[in-house]
Coordinates of C-alpha atoms in Angstrom, one line a residue:
X239 CA 92.8 107.3 62.0
X240 CA 90.8 108.8 65.2
X241 CA 92.7 109.1 68.3
X242 CA 90.3 106.6 70.2
X243 CA 91.2 104.0 67.3
X244 CA 95.0 104.8 67.7
X245 CA 94.6 104.1 71.6
X246 CA 92.6 100.8 71.1
X247 CA 95.7 99.4 68.6
X248 CA 98.2 100.9 71.3
X249 CA 96.8 99.2 74.2
X250 CA 97.0 95.8 72.5
X251 CA 100.9 96.4 72.2
X252 CA 101.6 97.3 75.8
X253 CA 101.8 95.4 79.1
X254 CA 99.1 96.0 81.6
X255 CA 96.8 97.9 79.4
X256 CA 94.3 98.4 82.4
X257 CA 96.7 101.1 83.6
X258 CA 95.5 103.2 80.7
X259 CA 91.7 102.6 80.0
X260 CA 89.9 104.4 83.1
X261 CA 86.2 103.7 83.5
X262 CA 86.7 102.2 87.0
X263 CA 83.8 102.0 89.4
X264 CA 83.6 105.2 91.3
X265 CA 85.6 107.2 88.9
X266 CA 84.0 110.6 88.3
X267 CA 82.9 111.6 84.8
X268 CA 81.4 114.9 84.1
X269 CA 80.0 116.7 81.1
X270 CA 82.7 119.1 79.9
X271 CA 80.2 121.8 79.2
X272 CA 79.0 121.8 82.8
X273 CA 82.2 122.6 84.3
X274 CA 84.5 125.9 83.9
X275 CA 87.8 124.5 85.6
X276 CA 89.5 121.2 84.8
X277 CA 92.2 120.1 87.1
X278 CA 94.6 117.1 86.0
X279 CA 95.9 115.5 89.1
X280 CA 99.2 113.9 88.0
X281 CA 100.9 111.2 89.9
X282 CA 104.5 111.1 88.5
X283 CA 104.7 107.0 88.8
X284 CA 102.8 104.0 87.6
X285 CA 99.3 103.6 88.1
X286 CA 99.7 100.9 90.5
X287 CA 101.5 103.2 92.8
X288 CA 99.5 106.3 92.5
X289 CA 96.3 104.6 92.9
X290 CA 97.6 103.3 96.2
X291 CA 98.5 106.9 97.4
X292 CA 95.9 108.2 100.0
X293 CA 96.3 111.8 99.4
X294 CA 95.2 111.6 95.8
X295 CA 92.0 109.6 96.9
X296 CA 91.3 112.6 99.3
X297 CA 91.9 115.4 96.8
X298 CA 90.3 113.7 94.0
X299 CA 87.0 113.2 96.0
X300 CA 87.1 116.8 97.5
X301 CA 88.0 118.7 94.3
X302 CA 85.1 116.7 92.3
X303 CA 82.5 118.0 94.9
X304 CA 83.5 121.6 94.0
X305 CA 80.9 123.5 91.8
X306 CA 82.3 123.8 88.1
X307 CA 85.3 121.7 88.8
X308 CA 86.3 118.3 87.3
X309 CA 89.4 116.6 88.6
X310 CA 90.9 113.8 86.6
X311 CA 93.7 111.3 87.1
X312 CA 96.9 111.1 85.1
X313 CA 99.7 108.6 85.8
X314 CA 103.2 108.2 84.2
X315 CA 102.9 105.8 81.4
X316 CA 105.5 102.9 81.6
X317 CA 108.3 102.9 79.0
X318 CA 106.1 100.7 76.5
X319 CA 103.3 103.0 76.6
X320 CA 105.5 106.1 76.2
X321 CA 107.1 104.6 73.2
X322 CA 103.8 104.1 71.5
X323 CA 102.4 107.5 72.5
X324 CA 105.4 109.1 70.8
X325 CA 105.5 106.8 67.8
X326 CA 101.9 107.5 67.2
X327 CA 102.2 111.2 68.1
X328 CA 99.7 111.0 70.7
X329 CA 99.6 113.1 73.9
X330 CA 99.6 111.8 77.4
X331 CA 95.9 112.0 78.5
X332 CA 93.7 111.8 81.7
X333 CA 92.0 108.6 82.4
X334 CA 88.4 110.2 82.8
X335 CA 88.1 112.1 79.5
X336 CA 90.9 110.7 77.4
X337 CA 91.8 114.5 76.7
X338 CA 95.3 115.7 76.5
X339 CA 97.4 117.4 79.4
X340 CA 97.6 120.5 77.4
X341 CA 93.8 120.9 77.6
X342 CA 93.6 121.3 81.4
X343 CA 93.3 124.6 83.3
X344 CA 95.4 123.4 86.2
X345 CA 97.9 120.8 86.2
X346 CA 98.8 119.4 89.6
X347 CA 101.7 117.0 90.5
X348 CA 102.2 115.3 94.0
X349 CA 105.9 115.4 95.0
X350 CA 106.2 112.2 97.2
X351 CA 109.8 111.6 96.6
X352 CA 112.7 113.4 95.0
X353 CA 113.6 110.7 92.6
X354 CA 110.0 111.3 90.7
X355 CA 111.2 114.7 89.5
X356 CA 112.4 113.5 86.1
X357 CA 109.0 111.9 85.5
X358 CA 107.4 115.3 86.1
X359 CA 109.3 116.7 83.2
X360 CA 108.5 113.7 81.0
X361 CA 104.8 113.9 81.8
X362 CA 104.6 117.6 80.9
X363 CA 106.6 116.9 77.6
X364 CA 104.2 113.9 76.8
X365 CA 101.2 116.1 77.3
X366 CA 102.4 118.9 75.0
X367 CA 103.1 121.5 78.0
X368 CA 106.0 123.7 77.9
X369 CA 108.6 122.5 80.7
X370 CA 109.7 125.8 81.9
X371 CA 107.4 128.2 83.8
X372 CA 109.0 131.2 81.8
X373 CA 107.8 129.5 78.5
X374 CA 104.1 129.2 79.5
X375 CA 101.4 132.1 78.7
X376 CA 97.8 132.6 79.2
X377 CA 96.0 131.7 82.4
X378 CA 95.3 128.1 81.1
X379 CA 98.0 125.3 81.9
X380 CA 98.8 126.6 85.3
X381 CA 101.4 124.0 86.7
X382 CA 101.1 123.2 90.6
X383 CA 102.7 120.9 92.9
X384 CA 102.3 119.9 96.5
X385 CA 103.3 116.9 98.8
X386 CA 106.1 116.3 101.4
X387 CA 108.9 117.2 98.8
X388 CA 107.4 120.7 98.4
X389 CA 109.0 121.7 101.7
X390 CA 112.1 122.4 99.5
X391 CA 110.6 123.4 96.4
X392 CA 113.8 124.9 94.9
X393 CA 115.0 122.3 92.6
X394 CA 111.8 122.5 90.9
X395 CA 111.4 126.3 90.8
X396 CA 112.1 126.4 87.2
X397 CA 109.1 124.0 86.3
X398 CA 106.4 124.6 88.7
X399 CA 104.2 127.8 88.7
X400 CA 102.8 127.4 92.0
X401 CA 103.6 125.3 95.1
X402 CA 101.3 124.3 97.9
X403 CA 103.1 124.4 101.3
X404 CA 101.6 122.1 103.9
X405 CA 98.3 120.1 103.7
X406 CA 96.1 120.7 100.6
X407 CA 92.6 120.2 101.7
X408 CA 91.7 124.0 102.2
X409 CA 94.5 125.7 100.2
X410 CA 93.9 123.8 97.2
X411 CA 90.2 124.6 97.0
X412 CA 91.0 128.4 97.8
X413 CA 93.5 128.5 94.8
X414 CA 91.0 126.9 92.5
X415 CA 88.2 129.3 93.5
X416 CA 90.6 132.1 92.8
X417 CA 91.3 130.7 89.4
X418 CA 87.7 130.3 88.7
X419 CA 87.1 134.1 89.4
X420 CA 90.2 135.2 87.2
X421 CA 88.9 132.9 84.4
X422 CA 85.5 134.6 84.5
X423 CA 86.9 137.7 84.5
X424 CA 89.3 137.1 81.6
X425 CA 92.4 138.2 83.7
X426 CA 96.0 137.2 83.0
X427 CA 98.4 134.5 84.3
X428 CA 100.9 136.8 86.2
X429 CA 98.1 138.8 87.9
X430 CA 96.7 135.4 89.0
X431 CA 100.0 134.1 90.4
X432 CA 100.6 137.3 92.3
X433 CA 97.2 137.2 94.0
X434 CA 97.6 133.5 94.6
X435 CA 100.7 134.2 96.5
X436 CA 98.7 136.1 99.1
X437 CA 97.1 133.0 100.1
X438 CA 98.6 131.3 103.2
X439 CA 100.4 128.1 102.0
X440 CA 101.0 129.1 98.4
X441 CA 104.8 129.6 97.2
X442 CA 105.0 131.2 93.6
X443 CA 108.8 130.7 93.0
X444 CA 109.0 133.3 90.1
X445 CA 108.2 136.0 92.8
X446 CA 111.4 135.2 94.5
X447 CA 115.2 136.1 93.5
X448 CA 118.1 134.2 94.9
X449 CA 121.4 135.5 95.5
X450 CA 124.6 133.4 96.2
X451 CA 127.8 134.0 98.1
X452 CA 131.3 133.3 96.4
X453 CA 131.4 130.1 98.2
X454 CA 128.4 128.8 96.4
X455 CA 126.1 129.0 99.5
X456 CA 122.9 131.2 99.5
X457 CA 123.1 134.9 100.5
X458 CA 119.5 135.4 100.7
X459 CA 116.2 134.7 99.0
X460 CA 114.3 138.1 98.3
X461 CA 110.6 138.3 97.7
X462 CA 109.3 140.9 94.8
X463 CA 105.8 142.2 93.9
X464 CA 104.6 142.2 97.4
X465 CA 105.0 138.5 97.8
X466 CA 105.4 137.4 101.6
X467 CA 109.0 137.1 102.8
X468 CA 108.0 133.8 104.6
X469 CA 105.6 131.4 103.3
X470 CA 103.8 129.6 106.1
X471 CA 102.3 126.1 105.8
X472 CA 98.5 125.4 105.8
X473 CA 97.2 122.4 108.0
X474 CA 93.8 121.0 108.9
X475 CA 93.4 121.6 112.6
X476 CA 90.1 119.7 113.1
X477 CA 90.5 116.1 111.4
X478 CA 86.9 115.5 112.3
X479 CA 85.7 118.2 110.0
X480 CA 88.4 117.5 107.1
X481 CA 87.0 116.0 103.9
X482 CA 87.3 112.2 103.6
X483 CA 86.0 110.3 100.8
X484 CA 83.3 107.7 101.5
X485 CA 84.5 105.7 98.3
X486 CA 87.7 104.9 96.3
X487 CA 88.0 104.4 92.6
X488 CA 88.3 100.8 92.1
X489 CA 91.0 99.5 90.0
X490 CA 90.8 96.8 87.3
X491 CA 94.5 95.7 88.0
X492 CA 96.1 94.9 91.0
X493 CA 97.8 97.8 92.8
X494 CA 100.4 98.1 95.8
X495 CA 97.9 98.9 98.4
X496 CA 94.4 97.4 97.4
X497 CA 92.3 97.8 100.5
X498 CA 90.4 100.4 102.4
X499 CA 92.5 103.0 104.0
X500 CA 91.4 105.0 107.0
X501 CA 93.6 108.1 108.1
X502 CA 93.3 108.0 112.1
X503 CA 95.5 111.2 112.7
X504 CA 98.3 113.3 111.4
X505 CA 101.5 114.0 112.7
X506 CA 103.8 112.2 115.3
X507 CA 104.4 112.6 119.0
X508 CA 107.9 110.8 118.7
X509 CA 110.4 113.3 117.4
X510 CA 112.8 110.8 115.7
X511 CA 115.4 113.1 114.6
X512 CA 115.9 111.5 110.9
X513 CA 112.2 111.6 110.3
X514 CA 111.1 114.4 107.9
X515 CA 107.3 113.6 108.1
X516 CA 107.3 113.6 111.9
X517 CA 108.2 117.3 111.7
X518 CA 106.5 118.4 108.7
X519 CA 103.0 117.2 110.0
X520 CA 103.1 118.5 113.4
X521 CA 101.1 119.0 115.5
X522 CA 99.5 115.6 116.3
X523 CA 95.6 115.8 115.4
X524 CA 93.5 112.8 115.9
X525 CA 90.1 112.1 114.4
X526 CA 87.6 110.9 117.2
X527 CA 86.7 107.2 117.3
X528 CA 83.2 107.7 116.1
X529 CA 84.4 109.7 112.9
X530 CA 87.0 106.8 112.3
X531 CA 84.4 104.0 112.7
X532 CA 81.8 105.7 110.5
X533 CA 84.3 106.3 107.6
X534 CA 85.6 102.9 107.7
X535 CA 82.2 101.3 107.6
X536 CA 81.3 103.6 104.7
X537 CA 84.5 102.7 102.6
X538 CA 83.9 98.9 103.3
X539 CA 80.0 99.4 101.9
X540 CA 80.9 101.5 99.0
X541 CA 83.9 99.2 97.8
X542 CA 83.7 95.8 98.8
X543 CA 86.9 95.6 100.4
X544 CA 87.3 93.1 103.2
X545 CA 90.5 94.8 104.9
X546 CA 90.9 98.5 106.4
X547 CA 94.2 99.8 107.0
X548 CA 94.5 102.3 109.9
X549 CA 97.0 104.9 108.6
X550 CA 99.2 107.3 110.2
X551 CA 102.9 107.8 110.9
X552 CA 102.6 105.6 114.1
X553 CA 99.0 104.2 114.3
X554 CA 99.7 102.3 117.6
X555 CA 100.3 105.8 119.2
X556 CA 96.6 106.7 118.9
X557 CA 95.4 107.8 122.3
X558 CA 92.9 105.2 122.5
X559 CA 94.0 102.4 120.1
X560 CA 92.3 99.8 122.1
X561 CA 89.0 101.5 122.4
X562 CA 89.1 102.3 118.6
X563 CA 89.7 98.7 117.8
X564 CA 86.9 97.5 120.1
X565 CA 84.5 99.9 118.2
X566 CA 85.7 98.9 114.8
X567 CA 85.6 95.0 115.7
X568 CA 81.8 95.2 116.6
X569 CA 80.9 95.2 113.1
X570 CA 84.2 94.1 111.3
X571 CA 84.2 90.6 112.8
X572 CA 80.5 90.1 111.8
X573 CA 81.2 91.4 108.3
X574 CA 84.4 89.5 108.0
X575 CA 86.6 92.7 107.5
X576 CA 90.2 92.5 108.7
X577 CA 91.8 95.5 110.5
X578 CA 95.4 96.0 110.0
X579 CA 97.9 98.4 111.4
X580 CA 101.1 99.4 109.5
X581 CA 104.5 99.2 111.0
X582 CA 104.2 98.8 114.7
X583 CA 105.9 100.8 117.3
X584 CA 108.3 98.4 119.2
X585 CA 107.1 99.8 122.5
X586 CA 103.4 100.0 121.8
X587 CA 102.7 96.4 120.7
X588 CA 100.8 94.6 123.6
X589 CA 98.9 91.0 124.0
X590 CA 95.8 93.1 124.2
X591 CA 96.4 94.8 120.7
X592 CA 97.6 91.6 119.1
X593 CA 94.4 89.8 120.2
X594 CA 92.3 92.6 118.9
X595 CA 93.8 92.1 115.4
X596 CA 93.8 88.4 115.2
X597 CA 91.7 88.7 112.2
X598 CA 94.8 90.1 110.1
X599 CA 96.3 87.5 107.9
X600 CA 99.4 86.3 109.6
X601 CA 101.8 87.5 106.8
X602 CA 104.3 88.9 109.3
X603 CA 104.8 91.8 111.6
X604 CA 106.9 95.0 110.9
X605 CA 108.9 96.8 113.4
X606 CA 111.5 99.8 113.0
X607 CA 114.2 99.8 115.6
X608 CA 116.1 102.1 113.0
X609 CA 119.5 101.4 114.6
X610 CA 121.4 98.4 115.9
X611 CA 122.8 99.7 119.0
X612 CA 121.3 101.5 122.1
X613 CA 123.7 104.5 121.7
X614 CA 122.7 105.1 117.9
X615 CA 119.0 104.8 118.9
X616 CA 119.7 107.4 121.5
X617 CA 121.4 109.6 118.9
X618 CA 118.3 109.5 116.5
X619 CA 115.7 109.8 119.3
X620 CA 114.0 106.5 118.7
X621 CA 113.4 106.0 122.2
X622 CA 113.1 102.3 122.2
X623 CA 115.2 99.8 124.0
X624 CA 116.5 96.2 123.1
X625 CA 114.4 95.1 126.2
X626 CA 111.1 96.4 124.6
X627 CA 112.1 94.8 121.2
X628 CA 112.5 91.4 122.7
X629 CA 109.3 91.8 124.9
X630 CA 107.5 92.7 121.8
X631 CA 108.8 89.8 119.5
X632 CA 108.2 87.3 122.3
X633 CA 104.4 88.6 122.5
X634 CA 104.3 88.1 118.6
X635 CA 105.7 84.8 118.7
X636 CA 103.4 83.5 121.5
X637 CA 100.5 85.0 119.4
X638 CA 101.3 82.7 116.4
X639 CA 103.6 84.9 114.2
X640 CA 107.0 83.5 112.9
X641 CA 107.7 86.1 110.6
X642 CA 109.3 89.4 111.6
X643 CA 110.6 92.2 109.6
X644 CA 112.9 94.9 110.9
X645 CA 113.9 98.1 109.5
X646 CA 117.0 100.0 110.0
X647 CA 119.0 102.7 108.4
X648 CA 122.6 102.9 107.4
X649 CA 124.7 106.1 107.5
X650 CA 123.3 107.8 110.4
X651 CA 125.2 110.6 112.0
X652 CA 127.9 109.3 114.5
X653 CA 127.5 105.6 113.1
X654 CA 130.3 103.1 113.5
X655 CA 130.9 100.0 112.1
X656 CA 130.1 98.4 115.5
X657 CA 126.7 100.1 115.0
X658 CA 126.4 98.4 111.6
X659 CA 127.1 95.1 112.9
X660 CA 124.7 95.7 115.7
X661 CA 122.0 95.1 113.1
X662 CA 122.8 91.8 112.4
X663 CA 123.4 90.8 116.1
X664 CA 119.9 92.3 116.9
X665 CA 118.4 90.2 114.5
X666 CA 120.2 87.3 115.7
X667 CA 118.8 87.9 119.3
X668 CA 115.3 88.0 117.6
X669 CA 116.0 84.5 116.1
X670 CA 117.2 83.2 119.4
X671 CA 114.4 84.6 121.0
X672 CA 111.9 82.6 118.9
X673 CA 113.7 79.3 119.7
X674 CA 113.7 80.1 123.5
X675 CA 110.1 80.8 123.5
X676 CA 108.1 77.9 125.0
X677 CA 104.8 79.3 123.3
X678 CA 106.2 79.7 119.8
X679 CA 104.3 78.2 117.0
X680 CA 104.8 74.5 116.9
X681 CA 106.4 72.7 114.0
X682 CA 107.4 76.0 112.4
X683 CA 110.7 77.9 112.1
X684 CA 111.4 81.6 112.3
X685 CA 112.2 84.1 109.5
X686 CA 113.7 87.5 110.4
X687 CA 114.2 90.1 107.4
X688 CA 116.6 93.0 108.0
X689 CA 116.0 96.0 105.7
X690 CA 118.6 98.7 105.8
X691 CA 117.8 101.9 103.8
X692 CA 120.6 104.7 103.4
X693 CA 120.1 107.6 105.6
X694 CA 119.4 110.8 103.6
X695 CA 119.4 114.0 105.5
X696 CA 116.2 115.9 104.9
X697 CA 115.0 119.6 105.3
X698 CA 113.2 120.4 108.6
X699 CA 114.9 117.9 110.6
X700 CA 117.7 118.0 113.2
X701 CA 120.0 116.4 110.8
X702 CA 119.2 118.8 107.9
X703 CA 123.0 120.2 108.4
X704 CA 124.6 116.7 108.4
X705 CA 126.9 115.3 105.7
X706 CA 125.4 112.4 103.8
X707 CA 127.6 109.3 103.7
X708 CA 129.4 108.8 100.3
X709 CA 128.4 105.9 98.0
X710 CA 131.7 104.2 98.7
X711 CA 131.4 104.6 102.4
X712 CA 127.6 103.2 102.2
X713 CA 129.1 100.2 100.1
X714 CA 131.5 99.5 102.7
X715 CA 128.9 99.5 105.6
X716 CA 126.4 97.3 103.5
X717 CA 129.3 94.7 103.0
X718 CA 130.1 94.9 106.6
X719 CA 126.5 94.1 107.4
X720 CA 126.2 91.2 105.2
X721 CA 129.5 89.6 106.7
X722 CA 127.9 90.3 110.2
X723 CA 124.8 88.0 109.4
X724 CA 125.7 84.4 110.5
X725 CA 122.5 82.4 110.1
X726 CA 120.2 81.5 107.1
X727 CA 117.2 82.4 109.4
X728 CA 117.9 86.1 108.6
X729 CA 117.4 87.6 105.4
X730 CA 119.3 90.8 104.8
X731 CA 118.6 93.6 102.3
X732 CA 119.5 97.2 101.8
X733 CA 118.7 100.1 99.7
X734 CA 120.9 100.9 96.4
X735 CA 123.4 103.7 97.6
X736 CA 123.4 105.2 94.1
X737 CA 119.7 106.3 94.2
X738 CA 120.2 107.5 97.8
X739 CA 123.1 109.7 96.5
X740 CA 120.7 111.4 94.0
X741 CA 117.9 111.5 96.6
X742 CA 120.1 113.5 98.8
X743 CA 121.2 115.9 96.1
X744 CA 117.7 116.9 95.3
X745 CA 116.5 116.9 98.9
X746 CA 118.8 119.7 99.9
X747 CA 119.3 121.1 96.5
X748 CA 118.7 124.7 95.5
X749 CA 117.7 126.3 92.1
X750 CA 120.8 125.6 90.4
X751 CA 119.7 121.8 90.0
X752 CA 116.9 123.0 87.6
X753 CA 119.2 123.1 84.5
X754 CA 120.7 119.8 85.7
X755 CA 117.3 118.1 85.8
X756 CA 116.4 119.6 82.4
X757 CA 119.7 118.2 81.0
X758 CA 119.0 114.9 82.6
X759 CA 115.5 114.8 81.1
X760 CA 117.2 115.6 77.7
X761 CA 119.6 112.7 78.2
X762 CA 116.5 110.2 78.8
X763 CA 116.3 110.3 82.7
X764 CA 113.1 109.0 83.9
X765 CA 111.7 106.6 86.7
X766 CA 114.8 107.2 88.6
X767 CA 113.2 105.4 91.6
X768 CA 113.1 102.1 89.5
X769 CA 116.3 100.0 89.4
X770 CA 115.8 98.9 85.9
X771 CA 115.6 102.6 84.8
X772 CA 118.1 104.5 86.9
X773 CA 121.5 105.2 85.6
X774 CA 123.9 107.5 87.8
X775 CA 126.4 107.8 85.0
X776 CA 123.8 109.7 83.0
X777 CA 123.1 111.8 85.8
X778 CA 126.8 112.5 86.3
X779 CA 126.8 113.7 82.7
X780 CA 124.1 116.1 83.3
X781 CA 125.9 117.7 86.3
X782 CA 129.0 117.8 84.5
X783 CA 127.4 119.5 81.5
X784 CA 125.9 122.2 84.0
X785 CA 129.1 122.3 86.0
X786 CA 127.3 121.5 89.2
X787 CA 129.2 119.5 91.8
X788 CA 126.6 117.2 93.5
X789 CA 128.7 116.5 96.5
X790 CA 128.2 120.1 97.5
X791 CA 124.8 119.2 98.3
X792 CA 125.2 115.7 99.6
X793 CA 128.7 115.2 101.4
X794 CA 129.1 118.8 102.9
X795 CA 128.4 119.6 106.6
X796 CA 126.5 122.8 106.8
X797 CA 127.0 125.2 109.6
X798 CA 124.0 126.3 111.7
X799 CA 124.5 129.8 110.4
X800 CA 124.2 129.0 106.7
X801 CA 121.2 130.2 104.8
X802 CA 119.5 127.0 103.5
X803 CA 117.5 126.8 100.2
X804 CA 114.3 126.3 102.1
X805 CA 114.7 129.0 105.0
X806 CA 111.9 131.2 103.4
X807 CA 109.6 128.2 104.0
X808 CA 108.0 128.1 107.3
X809 CA 106.6 124.7 108.5
X810 CA 106.0 126.1 112.2
X811 CA 109.2 124.2 113.7
X812 CA 111.6 126.8 114.9
X813 CA 115.5 126.7 114.0
X814 CA 116.4 127.1 117.7
X815 CA 114.7 123.8 118.4
X816 CA 116.2 121.8 115.4
X817 CA 119.7 123.1 116.4
X818 CA 119.1 122.1 120.0
X819 CA 118.0 118.5 118.9
X820 CA 121.0 118.3 116.8
X821 CA 123.2 119.1 119.5
X822 CA 121.3 116.6 121.7
X823 CA 121.9 113.9 119.1
X824 CA 125.7 114.4 119.4
X825 CA 125.4 114.0 123.3
X826 CA 123.1 110.8 122.6
X827 CA 120.6 112.5 124.8
X828 CA 116.8 111.6 124.1
X829 CA 114.0 114.0 124.2
X830 CA 110.7 112.8 125.6
X831 CA 107.6 112.5 123.2
X832 CA 105.1 115.1 122.8
X833 CA 102.6 113.4 125.2
X834 CA 105.2 113.3 128.1
X835 CA 106.2 116.8 127.8
X836 CA 106.4 119.8 125.3
X837 CA 109.8 120.3 123.8
X838 CA 108.9 123.8 122.5
X839 CA 109.3 122.9 118.9
X840 CA 107.2 125.8 117.8
X841 CA 104.0 123.9 116.5
X842 CA 102.0 125.3 119.6
X843 CA 101.7 128.4 117.3
X844 CA 99.0 126.8 115.3
X845 CA 96.6 126.7 118.2
X846 CA 95.5 123.2 118.0
X847 CA 96.0 119.5 118.2
X848 CA 98.2 117.7 120.9
X849 CA 100.0 121.1 121.8
X850 CA 96.6 122.4 123.2
X851 CA 95.1 119.4 124.7
X852 CA 94.8 119.6 128.3
X853 CA 98.3 120.8 128.3
X854 CA 99.8 123.2 130.8
X855 CA 103.6 122.8 130.1
X856 CA 103.6 124.9 126.8
X857 CA 106.9 126.8 126.2

């Protein structure tokens, strides 16, 4: 039976076959004989999640505009589809061509969250690609990875040939162009990797040796074969000139975020001490209003979407957000396109802004106070007061909203049980504010949702040295939160402590986790970010089999002098700044945002963005 016939039969036996058929509107299909380099863009989660990811949309469009390059999409098959692939001895394939993963020149993964690592290994195995870098030969089948988790690439060092550090628009194309030249000249894999390592933003882990101290900490990371001692991130300084697609691939099935998405700026001015993205993507670089307007209109014209989401880490911090909304609404209202802003800043939501986004369906507003007490908000440098939150929710209630969702974290440094109870108390004050507001929606009640995720210390943040709460401590705090809620008007949920524990291990882990990950894969671990699939008992077996103690990575406080697994990666944020911010946290002293004053984080070295926009106070 032919492969295509087998696939047709398989698709009748799985849920959501639309995940696996391809052929969507705006998908790029090329003639294989007219390209010399094939790139498999792999998202290590389901189609619905991967198709919602903006980074994939950008790079898919950009790479397919490169001469001689064909970029195709590959998603992790769900359990039923994997079972059918294995039973019928079929490889994991790309949606555009149906070809096996093993047939591609470059196999690229985006690492958006640590719990996807087991899926990376599973996808490689399903595609017939050797799992470990040392077992691959020849120039084809180069496995690369990028995304936020690449900031600490060490746990995946055994499996990835080459990491992209920072933003990918330029460096990805440079590496592919280098590959095209090496392929044309029939040169080898090792020679290619050594040459690629000379490109800024490229990390080749096989070109570095790691030495350890007797206590298990890292002594040093040594480069070899002329590899750079520090790998400096890449970033797009001029966002107006950065590639942005004018169309998205249109899915046949419902996906998580099925709408047009426009990136309005990168980075964040705020400096919340827990937020990795806020430091990784410094400095802030905005697109101009005219460019945003043109890109939004093109996306709606080419996709038929009637909603545009303005995406960034904190969209309401766009320097002229009201001017931007005015420009967009000139055509959006007439064409019945709604403009939405993701999670709002508590201190940036205004009556003027609310009136401009009235076209958004009133499904609720989301804010992120992050902590229940002012003391703890000062510790994490949230720079938001309860007075500002009450003012904001009252504006929302007067504007017709009656559903508010508030995001918090449990397990933050210096947190007490009083801080945990403060989350419920703050939620109660929001409920009370609704019923005290004379302009609230008539004849309707209020619904306040409190969502509490578990804090995980991340690299390149002021809290990268902090211990993570144990699972037992997190459970105790979660129970205390639930006991502190006294009204049915408040719905309270929290993130699973077991998965947060594993996330913490891999977030700050080193190369000794590679064998653990391989063992977990052998034991069947996959889709660890999914509650139905995750099993901490199996992971504990993998740790035990490899004689690795996971608490060494999660629950141990590190000294400022310790060599960290990611110290040879340079994101432009100085260690002295992070230390200073950590010390200020313990004093509950806040740091002003980047538009108020420069805090000397180090990002000014890149020579662009907010660091160099009419600034005289650079340090």
